[in-house]
Coordinates of C-alpha atoms and ligand atoms in Angstrom, one line a residue:
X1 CA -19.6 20.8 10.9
X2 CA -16.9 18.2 11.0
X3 CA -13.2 19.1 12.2
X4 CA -12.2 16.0 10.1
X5 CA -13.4 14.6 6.9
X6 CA -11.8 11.4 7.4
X7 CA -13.5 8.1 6.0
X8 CA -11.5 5.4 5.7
X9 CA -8.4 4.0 5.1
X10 CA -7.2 2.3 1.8
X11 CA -4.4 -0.6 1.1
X12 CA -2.3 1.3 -1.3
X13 CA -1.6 -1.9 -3.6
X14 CA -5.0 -3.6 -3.3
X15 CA -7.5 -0.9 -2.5
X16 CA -9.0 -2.8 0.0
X17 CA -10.7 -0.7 3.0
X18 CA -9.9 -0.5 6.7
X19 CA -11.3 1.3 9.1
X20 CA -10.2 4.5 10.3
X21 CA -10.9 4.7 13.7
X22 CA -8.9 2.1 15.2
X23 CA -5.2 1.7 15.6
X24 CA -3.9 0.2 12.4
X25 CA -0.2 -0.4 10.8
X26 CA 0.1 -1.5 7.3
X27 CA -2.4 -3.7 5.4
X28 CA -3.0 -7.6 4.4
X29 CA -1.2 -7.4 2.0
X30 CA 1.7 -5.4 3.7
X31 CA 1.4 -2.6 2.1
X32 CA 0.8 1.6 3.4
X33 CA -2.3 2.9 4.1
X34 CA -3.7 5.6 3.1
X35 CA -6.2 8.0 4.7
X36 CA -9.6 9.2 2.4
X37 CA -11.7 12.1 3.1
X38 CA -15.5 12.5 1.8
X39 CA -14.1 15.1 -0.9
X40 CA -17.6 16.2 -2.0
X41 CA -18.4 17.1 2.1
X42 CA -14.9 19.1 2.3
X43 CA -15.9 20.7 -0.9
X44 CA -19.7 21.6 0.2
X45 CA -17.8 22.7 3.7
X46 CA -15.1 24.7 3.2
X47 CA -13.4 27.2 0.6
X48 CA -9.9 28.2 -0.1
X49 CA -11.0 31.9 0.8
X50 CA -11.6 30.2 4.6
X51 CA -8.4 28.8 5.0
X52 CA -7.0 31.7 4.2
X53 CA -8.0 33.4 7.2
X54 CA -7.4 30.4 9.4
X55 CA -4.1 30.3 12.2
X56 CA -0.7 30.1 10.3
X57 CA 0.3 26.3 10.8
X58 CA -0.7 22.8 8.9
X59 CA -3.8 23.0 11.0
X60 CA -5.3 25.2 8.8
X61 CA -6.7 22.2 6.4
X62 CA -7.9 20.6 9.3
X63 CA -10.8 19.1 7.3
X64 CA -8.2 16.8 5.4
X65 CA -6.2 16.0 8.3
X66 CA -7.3 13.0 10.4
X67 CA -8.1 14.2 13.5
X68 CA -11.5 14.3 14.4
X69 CA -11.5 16.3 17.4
X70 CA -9.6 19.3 17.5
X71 CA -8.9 19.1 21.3
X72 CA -6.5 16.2 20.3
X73 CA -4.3 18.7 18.1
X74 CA -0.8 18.1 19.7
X75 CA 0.9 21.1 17.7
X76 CA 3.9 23.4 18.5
X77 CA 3.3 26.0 15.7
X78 CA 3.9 23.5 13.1
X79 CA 3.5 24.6 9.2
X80 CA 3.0 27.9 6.5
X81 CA 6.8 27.6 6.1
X82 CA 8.5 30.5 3.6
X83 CA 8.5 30.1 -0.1
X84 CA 11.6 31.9 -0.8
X85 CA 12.5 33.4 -4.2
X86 CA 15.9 32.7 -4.8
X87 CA 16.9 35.7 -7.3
X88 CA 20.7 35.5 -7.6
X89 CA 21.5 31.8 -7.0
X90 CA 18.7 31.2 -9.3
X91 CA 19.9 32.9 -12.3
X92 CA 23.1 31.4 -11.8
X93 CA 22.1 27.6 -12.4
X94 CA 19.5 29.3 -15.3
X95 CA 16.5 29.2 -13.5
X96 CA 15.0 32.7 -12.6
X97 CA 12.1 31.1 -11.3
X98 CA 13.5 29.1 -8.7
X99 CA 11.9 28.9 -5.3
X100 CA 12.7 27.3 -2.3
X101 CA 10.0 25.9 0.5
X102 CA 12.3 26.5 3.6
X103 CA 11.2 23.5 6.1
X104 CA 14.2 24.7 8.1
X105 CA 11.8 27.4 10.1
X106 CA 9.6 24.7 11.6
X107 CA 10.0 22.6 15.1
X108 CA 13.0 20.6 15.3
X109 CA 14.4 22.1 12.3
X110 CA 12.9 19.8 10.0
X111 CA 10.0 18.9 8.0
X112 CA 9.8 15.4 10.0
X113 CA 7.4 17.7 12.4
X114 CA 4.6 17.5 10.2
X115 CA 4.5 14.2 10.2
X116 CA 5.0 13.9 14.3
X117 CA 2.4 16.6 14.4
X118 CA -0.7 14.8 12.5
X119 CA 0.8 11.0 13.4
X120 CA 1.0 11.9 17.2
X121 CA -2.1 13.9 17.2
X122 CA -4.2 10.8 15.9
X123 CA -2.4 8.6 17.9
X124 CA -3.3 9.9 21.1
X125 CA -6.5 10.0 20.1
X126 CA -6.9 6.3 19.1
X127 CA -6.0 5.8 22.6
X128 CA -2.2 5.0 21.8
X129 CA 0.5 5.4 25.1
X130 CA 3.6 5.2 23.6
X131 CA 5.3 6.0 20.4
X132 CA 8.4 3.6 18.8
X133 CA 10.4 4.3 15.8
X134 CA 13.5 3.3 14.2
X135 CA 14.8 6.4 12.3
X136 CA 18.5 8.3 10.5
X137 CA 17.8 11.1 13.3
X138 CA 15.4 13.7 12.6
X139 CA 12.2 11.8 12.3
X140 CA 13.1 10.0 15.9
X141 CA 14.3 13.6 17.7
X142 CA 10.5 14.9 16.3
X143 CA 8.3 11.9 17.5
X144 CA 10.1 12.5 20.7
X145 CA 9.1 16.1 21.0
X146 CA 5.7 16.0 20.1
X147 CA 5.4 12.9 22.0
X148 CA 6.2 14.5 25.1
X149 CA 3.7 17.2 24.6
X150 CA 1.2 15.4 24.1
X151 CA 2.0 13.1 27.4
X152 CA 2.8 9.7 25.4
X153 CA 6.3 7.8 25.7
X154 CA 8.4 7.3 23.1
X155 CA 10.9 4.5 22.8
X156 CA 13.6 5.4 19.9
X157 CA 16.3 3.3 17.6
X158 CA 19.0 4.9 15.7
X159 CA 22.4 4.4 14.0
X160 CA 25.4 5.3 15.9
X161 CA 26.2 7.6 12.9
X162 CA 23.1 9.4 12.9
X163 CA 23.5 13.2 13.5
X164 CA 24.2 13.5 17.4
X165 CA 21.8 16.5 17.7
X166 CA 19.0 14.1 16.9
X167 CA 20.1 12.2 20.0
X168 CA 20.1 14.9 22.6
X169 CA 16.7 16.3 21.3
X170 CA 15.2 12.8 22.0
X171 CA 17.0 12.9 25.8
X172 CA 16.5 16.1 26.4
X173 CA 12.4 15.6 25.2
X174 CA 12.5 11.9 28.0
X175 CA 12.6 9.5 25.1
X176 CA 14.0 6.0 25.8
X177 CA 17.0 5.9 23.3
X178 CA 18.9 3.4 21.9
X179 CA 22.0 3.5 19.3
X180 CA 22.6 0.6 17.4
X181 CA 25.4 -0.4 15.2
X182 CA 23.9 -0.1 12.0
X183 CA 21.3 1.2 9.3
X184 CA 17.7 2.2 9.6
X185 CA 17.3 -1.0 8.5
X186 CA 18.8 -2.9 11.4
X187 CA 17.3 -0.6 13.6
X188 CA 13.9 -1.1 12.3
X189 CA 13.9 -4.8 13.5
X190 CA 15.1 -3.7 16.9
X191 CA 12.1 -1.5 17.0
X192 CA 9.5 -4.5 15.7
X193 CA 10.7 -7.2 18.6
X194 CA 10.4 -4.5 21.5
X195 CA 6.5 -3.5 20.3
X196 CA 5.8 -7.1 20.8
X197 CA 6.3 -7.0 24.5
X198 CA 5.1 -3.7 25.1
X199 CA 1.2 -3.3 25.1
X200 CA -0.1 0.6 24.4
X201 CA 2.7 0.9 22.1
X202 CA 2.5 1.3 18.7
X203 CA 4.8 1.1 15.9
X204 CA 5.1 4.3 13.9
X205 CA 8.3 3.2 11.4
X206 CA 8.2 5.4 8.4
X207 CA 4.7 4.2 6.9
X208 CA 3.6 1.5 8.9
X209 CA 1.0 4.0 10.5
X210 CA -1.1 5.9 8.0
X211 CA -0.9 9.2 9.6
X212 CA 2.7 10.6 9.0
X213 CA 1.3 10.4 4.9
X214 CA -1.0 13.4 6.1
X215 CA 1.1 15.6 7.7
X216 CA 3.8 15.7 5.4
X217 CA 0.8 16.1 2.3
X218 CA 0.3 19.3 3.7
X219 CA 3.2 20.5 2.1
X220 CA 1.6 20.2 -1.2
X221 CA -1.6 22.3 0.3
X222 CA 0.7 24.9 1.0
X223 CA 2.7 25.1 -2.2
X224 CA -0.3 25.7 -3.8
X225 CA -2.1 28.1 -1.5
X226 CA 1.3 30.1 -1.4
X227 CA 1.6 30.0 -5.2
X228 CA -2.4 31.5 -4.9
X229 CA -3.4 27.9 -5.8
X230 CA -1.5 27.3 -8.9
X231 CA 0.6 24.5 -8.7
X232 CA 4.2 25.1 -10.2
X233 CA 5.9 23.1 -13.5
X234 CA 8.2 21.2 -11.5
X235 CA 9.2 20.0 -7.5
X236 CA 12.1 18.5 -6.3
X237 CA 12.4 16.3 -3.1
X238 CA 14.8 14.5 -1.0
X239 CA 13.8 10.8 -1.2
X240 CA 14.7 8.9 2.0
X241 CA 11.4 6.7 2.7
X242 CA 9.9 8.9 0.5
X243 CA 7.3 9.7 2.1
X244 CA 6.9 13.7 1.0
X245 CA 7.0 13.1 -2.5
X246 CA 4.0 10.7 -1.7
X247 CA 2.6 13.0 0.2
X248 CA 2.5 15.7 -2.3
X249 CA 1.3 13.9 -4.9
X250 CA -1.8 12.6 -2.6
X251 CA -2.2 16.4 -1.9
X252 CA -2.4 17.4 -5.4
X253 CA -4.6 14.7 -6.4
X254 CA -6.6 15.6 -3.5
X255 CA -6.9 19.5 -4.5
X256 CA -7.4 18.3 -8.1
X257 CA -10.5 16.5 -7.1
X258 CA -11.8 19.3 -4.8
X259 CA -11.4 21.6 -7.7
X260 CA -9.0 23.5 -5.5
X261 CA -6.4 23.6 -8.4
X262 CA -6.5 22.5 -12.2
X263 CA -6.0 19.5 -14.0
X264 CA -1.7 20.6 -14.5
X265 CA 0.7 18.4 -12.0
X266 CA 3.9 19.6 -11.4
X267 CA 6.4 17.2 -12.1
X268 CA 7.8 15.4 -9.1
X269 CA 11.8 14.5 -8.9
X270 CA 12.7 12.2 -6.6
X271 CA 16.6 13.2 -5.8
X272 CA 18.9 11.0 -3.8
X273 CA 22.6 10.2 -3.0
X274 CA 24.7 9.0 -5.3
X275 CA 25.6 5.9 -2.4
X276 CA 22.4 5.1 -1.7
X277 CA 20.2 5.5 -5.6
X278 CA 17.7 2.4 -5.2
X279 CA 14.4 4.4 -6.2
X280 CA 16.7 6.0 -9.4
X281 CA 17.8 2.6 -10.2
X282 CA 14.2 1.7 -10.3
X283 CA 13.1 4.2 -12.3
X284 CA 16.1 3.9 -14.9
X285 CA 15.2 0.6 -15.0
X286 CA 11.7 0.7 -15.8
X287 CA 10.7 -1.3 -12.5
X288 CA 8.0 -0.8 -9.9
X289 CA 9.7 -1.5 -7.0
X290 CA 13.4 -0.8 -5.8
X291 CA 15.9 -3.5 -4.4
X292 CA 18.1 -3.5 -1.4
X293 CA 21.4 -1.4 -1.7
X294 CA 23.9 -2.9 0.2
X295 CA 27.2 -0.7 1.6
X296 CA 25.2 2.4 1.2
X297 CA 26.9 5.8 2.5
X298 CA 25.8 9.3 2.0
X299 CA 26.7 12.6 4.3
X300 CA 22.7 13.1 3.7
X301 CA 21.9 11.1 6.2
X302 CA 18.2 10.9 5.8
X303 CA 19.1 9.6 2.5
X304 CA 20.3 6.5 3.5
X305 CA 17.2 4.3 3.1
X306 CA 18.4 0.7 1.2
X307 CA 14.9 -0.2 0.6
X308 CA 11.6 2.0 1.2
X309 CA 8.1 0.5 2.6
X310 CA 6.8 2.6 -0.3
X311 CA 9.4 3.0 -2.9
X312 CA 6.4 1.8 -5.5
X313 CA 4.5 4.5 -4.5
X314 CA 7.5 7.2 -5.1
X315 CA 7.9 5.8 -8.3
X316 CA 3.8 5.9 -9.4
X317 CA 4.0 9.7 -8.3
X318 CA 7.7 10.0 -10.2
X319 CA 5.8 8.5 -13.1
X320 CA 2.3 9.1 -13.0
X321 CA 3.7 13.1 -12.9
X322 CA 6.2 12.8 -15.7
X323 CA 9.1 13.3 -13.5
X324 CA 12.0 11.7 -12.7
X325 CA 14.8 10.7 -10.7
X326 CA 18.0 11.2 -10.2
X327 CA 21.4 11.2 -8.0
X328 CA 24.2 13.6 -6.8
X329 CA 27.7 13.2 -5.0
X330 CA 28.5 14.4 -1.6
X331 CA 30.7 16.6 -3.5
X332 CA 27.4 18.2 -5.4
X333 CA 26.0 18.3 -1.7
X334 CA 28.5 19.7 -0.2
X335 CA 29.1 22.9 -2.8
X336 CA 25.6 23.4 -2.7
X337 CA 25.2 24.1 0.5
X338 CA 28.2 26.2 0.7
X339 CA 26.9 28.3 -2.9
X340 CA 23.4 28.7 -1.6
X341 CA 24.3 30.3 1.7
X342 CA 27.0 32.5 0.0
X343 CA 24.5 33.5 -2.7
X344 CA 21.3 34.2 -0.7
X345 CA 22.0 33.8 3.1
X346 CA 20.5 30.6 4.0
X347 CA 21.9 27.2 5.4
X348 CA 20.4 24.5 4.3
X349 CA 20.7 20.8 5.1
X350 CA 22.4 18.3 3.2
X351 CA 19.3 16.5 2.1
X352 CA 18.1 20.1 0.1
X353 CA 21.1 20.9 -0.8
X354 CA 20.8 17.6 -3.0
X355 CA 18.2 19.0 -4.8
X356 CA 19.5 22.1 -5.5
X357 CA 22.7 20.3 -7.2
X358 CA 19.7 18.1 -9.1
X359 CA 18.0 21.1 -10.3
X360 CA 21.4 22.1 -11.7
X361 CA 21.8 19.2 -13.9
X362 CA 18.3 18.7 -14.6
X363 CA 18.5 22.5 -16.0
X364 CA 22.0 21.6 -17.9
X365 CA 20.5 18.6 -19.2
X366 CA 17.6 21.0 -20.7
X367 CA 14.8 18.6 -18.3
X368 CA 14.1 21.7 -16.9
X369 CA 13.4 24.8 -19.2
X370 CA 15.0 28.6 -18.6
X371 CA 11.5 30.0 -18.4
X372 CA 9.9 27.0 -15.9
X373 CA 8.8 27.9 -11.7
X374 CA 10.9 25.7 -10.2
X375 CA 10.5 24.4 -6.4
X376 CA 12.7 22.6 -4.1
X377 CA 12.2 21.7 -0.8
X378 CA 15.0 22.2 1.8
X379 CA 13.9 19.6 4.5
X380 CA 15.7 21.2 7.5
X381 CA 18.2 23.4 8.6
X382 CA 21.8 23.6 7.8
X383 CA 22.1 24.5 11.8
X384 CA 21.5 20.3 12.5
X385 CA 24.4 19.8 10.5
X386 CA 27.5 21.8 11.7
X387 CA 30.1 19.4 11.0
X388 CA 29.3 20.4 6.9
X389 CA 31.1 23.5 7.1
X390 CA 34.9 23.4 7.9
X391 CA 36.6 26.2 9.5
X392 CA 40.0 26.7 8.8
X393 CA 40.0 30.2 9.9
X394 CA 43.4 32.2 11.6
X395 CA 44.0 32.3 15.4
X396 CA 44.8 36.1 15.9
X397 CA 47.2 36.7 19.2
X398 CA 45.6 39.0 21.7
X399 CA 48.2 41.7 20.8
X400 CA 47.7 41.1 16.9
X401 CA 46.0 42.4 13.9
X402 CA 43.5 41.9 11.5
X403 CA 45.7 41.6 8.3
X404 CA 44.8 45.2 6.0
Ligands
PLP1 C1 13.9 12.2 6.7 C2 14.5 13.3 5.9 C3 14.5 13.3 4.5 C4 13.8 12.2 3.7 O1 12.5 12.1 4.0 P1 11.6 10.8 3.6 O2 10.2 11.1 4.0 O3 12.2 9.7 4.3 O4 11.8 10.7 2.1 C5 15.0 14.4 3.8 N1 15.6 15.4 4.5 C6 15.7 15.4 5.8 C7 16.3 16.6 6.5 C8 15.2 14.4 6.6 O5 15.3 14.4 7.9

């Protein structure tokens, strides 16, 4: 009995096959690659009644996950995040239904550990020493962590804007970190010169390793096993890279062909900032692939991606799901995540609170239906992002009172 059902890997534009079981970064043809299981062995080898029982983290679909030995499972608890109902702020926007995946109770605060977890894990199996990313904050701070427990390096790049917690979780976890005055973008070609020089190390930028795909896929696996694998009509996600909503929809087809769920997708909506749209002004446009935003700015900070790796593969699952996408303010952002907390008591981050202001219009605009189960994922914690709340609270003297 396998831990992994991994076979090979595929170019995501040709369909060319690599192998699996070296180190590998995108294809020929520049393009992601994507991991493939032997679907009829997982199928033969393991139910959805025997996950059930399994440990609480991502782990638990081990079999379509690609490590092969399950001594190299670098994990800190990682996965089986809450599906919160979300009663009263719910019925307010007109969605009873409305449920929320809350990725702010996992490591590092946001869902970027899923894809640390499962990239690291094979990594360090393949034989790899050292880890280097460019990133907006949270994907860097996560590499760092699970890099350290699994004994690798990790050399990081960010933005000088980037949220400074991300910073002191990469010192704090021994990660060589640079800021650079710029975007992910400039960052990014940092990150590609130093990997040149430095042998062992491998470049794991948002998709140019195939592995970060899977552990965010799980997410899908889990909507669906926490729904008691039904999938719902429609989910929202944060588009940065992207990579989630790609991930999800690999998942899905995944647990359609496994006959783990039926032949009903839910709709995927790729939501993004209103100062950095390229994937909606794809879609709007009726093109497959995005172009460069210049000037982009966003307090959702891992929404400011210009140009994604694998924008054409958001848009197929946008499409080939009958979703859509769309764009909010700041403004949106920011009443969100003060509404949300007011109504129900939690503190999201920026990026979900984006999709909670999308689901609004999308339910005003009559997209989404009264009667529809509704899920958006809140990538992280509202705790990584203090400076989103201002307090402009009284100073009482120490002989005062609390006004009656
Ligand atoms: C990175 C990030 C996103 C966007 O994720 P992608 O995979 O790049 O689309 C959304 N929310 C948070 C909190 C993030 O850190």
């Amino acid at each position: 009995m396998s831990f992994s059902f991994l076979s090979h890997l595929e170019c995501s534009r040709t369909g060319e096959t690599y192998d699996a079981d070296r180190v590998q970064g995108v294809s020929e043809a520049g393009a992601p690659l994507l991991a493939r299981y032997d679907l009829d062995r997982v199928r033969a080898g393991v139910s959805r009644e025997e996950i059930a029982g399994r440990a609480n983290t991502l782990w638990r679909y081990h079999e379509l996950l690609p490590v092969r030995d399950s001594a190299k499972v670098t994990t800190l608890g990682e996965g089986m995040t809450p599906m919160l109902p979300l009663p009263s702020y719910g019925a307010a926007m007109g969605v009873p239904g409305l449920l929320m995946k809350d990725e702010g109770l996992i490591p590092t605060g946001t869902f970027k550990a899923r894809g640390a977890a499962v990239g690291v894990s094979r990594a360090r199996e393949l034989g790899v020493t050292a880890v280097a990313m460019p990133t907006n904050g949270n994907a860097g701070a996560a590499w760092s962590v699970y890099a350290a427990r699994a004994g690798l390096g990790s050399l990081v790049v960010m933005p000088v804007d980037a949220p400074g917690i991300t910073r002191r979780e990469c010192v704090v976890s021994g990660a060589e970190l640079y800021l650079v005055d710029g975007l992910i973008n400039h960052a990014g070609a940092l990150v590609r010169a130093a990997v040149e020089e430095r042998p062992g190390c491998q470049d794991v930028s948002t998709l140019k390793e195939p592995y970060r795909i899977e552990g965010k896929k799980t997410m899908g696996y889990e909507i669906a096993e926490q729904l008691g694998w039904q999938v719902p009509d429609v989910i929202l996600y944060p588009a940065g890279g992207g990579v989630g909503l790609i991930g999800i929809h690999k998942a899905m087809q995944e647990m359609r062909e496994l006959g783990w769920i039926g032949a009903a997708m839910p709709r995927l909506v790729a939501v993004q900032a209103a100062g950095c749209p390229p994937i909606v002004d794809a879609f709007e446009a009726g093109h497959d692939e995005s172009t460069l935003v210049k000037g982009t700015h966003t307090l959702a900070f891992g929404l400011n991606v210009p140009k994604a790796l694998g924008d054409f593969l958001v848009l197929r699952g946008v499409r080939e799901s009958g979703g859509t996408a769309i764009a909010v303010t700041d403004e949106e952002i920011l009443a969100a995540v003060r509404d949300l907390a007011t109504a129900e008591g939690v503190w999201i981050c920026p990026e979900g609170a984006a999709c909670m202001a999308a689901a609004r219009r999308l339910r005003e605009s009559g997209w989404i239906d009264e009667h529809e189960q509704v899920v958006v994922l809140n990538t992280g914690t509202g705790l990584k992002y203090p400076e989103t709340v201002n307090v402009d609270v009284p100073v009482l003297p120490r002989d005062g009172r609390v006004p009656a």
